[in-house]
């Protein structure tokens, strides 16, 4: 199956379909008989929600077999591995809980997902660097940021401080977890669907990093104050009194 990849280089969707079609035979998997009533999908995470359009374009047999294989793969084990062991920045969980806000801890240390459109970093367009909210390691550059329309800060590339699961099939189908390479904090997910965003950094790289704003702190290059990604958006300014319409009645 891997031998097909060089032939399909530059054709991500064809490569994805070819991999899914070949996977059942390569692994000797058999899909169970279809249920009499299709179960309603449970969108428990951003990764599941954003991967459904890709899966819907595949045959049910290929998709089911691919998901079965991925659940048994080393990539699945990586996603559930320790966020502490092997990382340079070490703190007891009690210290992380005291250092981080409740939302930051939920995302960075528990692997949670913030609500879409909840971070002020979604609208941040200034030049600067996005760093880990837990340890301060540089993670993303504003040059790679773009508006994906998903409701989470998105980037077409990452700095060396980002660690991610390197299994291409898993990233294409389900999304691959991204972590801070210094402290192990969960950042978000990597999707190999950059070709869906023409004119953006993701289209050039083929990658879309879908990141929780709560995991980040933005420092503008002009020396302005840092923006914490889990802070609420600024309240709308009140209109001057002379612009306020008169009360009726």
mmCIF file with all atom_site columns, C-alpha atoms in Angstrom, residues 91-106 109 133-134:
data_model
loop_
_atom_site.group_PDB
_atom_site.id
_atom_site.type_symbol
_atom_site.label_atom_id
_atom_site.label_alt_id
_atom_site.label_comp_id
_atom_site.label_asym_id
_atom_site.label_entity_id
_atom_site.label_seq_id
_atom_site.pdbx_PDB_ins_code
_atom_site.Cartn_x
_atom_site.Cartn_y
_atom_site.Cartn_z
_atom_site.occupancy
_atom_site.B_iso_or_equiv
_atom_site.pdbx_formal_charge
_atom_site.auth_seq_id
_atom_site.auth_comp_id
_atom_site.auth_asym_id
_atom_site.auth_atom_id
_atom_site.pdbx_PDB_model_num
ATOM 1  C CA . UNK A 1 91  ? 5.735  19.872 36.480 1.00 0.00 ? 91  UNK A CA 1
ATOM 2  C CA . UNK A 1 92  ? 3.393  17.907 38.739 1.00 0.00 ? 92  UNK A CA 1
ATOM 3  C CA . UNK A 1 93  ? -0.205 18.117 37.573 1.00 0.00 ? 93  UNK A CA 1
ATOM 4  C CA . UNK A 1 94  ? -1.034 20.092 40.716 1.00 0.00 ? 94  UNK A CA 1
ATOM 5  C CA . UNK A 1 95  ? 1.401  22.804 39.581 1.00 0.00 ? 95  UNK A CA 1
ATOM 6  C CA . UNK A 1 96  ? -0.008 22.840 36.063 1.00 0.00 ? 96  UNK A CA 1
ATOM 7  C CA . UNK A 1 97  ? -3.497 23.236 37.530 1.00 0.00 ? 97  UNK A CA 1
ATOM 8  C CA . UNK A 1 98  ? -2.341 26.185 39.638 1.00 0.00 ? 98  UNK A CA 1
ATOM 9  C CA . UNK A 1 99  ? -0.387 27.800 36.786 1.00 0.00 ? 99  UNK A CA 1
ATOM 10 C CA . UNK A 1 100 ? -3.038 27.512 34.073 1.00 0.00 ? 100 UNK A CA 1
ATOM 11 C CA . UNK A 1 101 ? -6.608 28.729 33.852 1.00 0.00 ? 101 UNK A CA 1
ATOM 12 C CA . UNK A 1 102 ? -9.361 26.119 33.915 1.00 0.00 ? 102 UNK A CA 1
ATOM 13 C CA . UNK A 1 103 ? -9.748 26.296 30.120 1.00 0.00 ? 103 UNK A CA 1
ATOM 14 C CA . UNK A 1 104 ? -5.997 26.152 29.505 1.00 0.00 ? 104 UNK A CA 1
ATOM 15 C CA . UNK A 1 105 ? -5.635 23.115 31.761 1.00 0.00 ? 105 UNK A CA 1
ATOM 16 C CA . UNK A 1 106 ? -8.577 21.386 30.082 1.00 0.00 ? 106 UNK A CA 1
ATOM 17 C CA . UNK A 1 109 ? -3.182 18.861 30.034 1.00 0.00 ? 109 UNK A CA 1
ATOM 18 C CA . UNK A 1 133 ? 0.508  29.037 27.072 1.00 0.00 ? 133 UNK A CA 1
ATOM 19 C CA . UNK A 1 134 ? 2.019  26.493 29.469 1.00 0.00 ? 134 UNK A CA 1
#
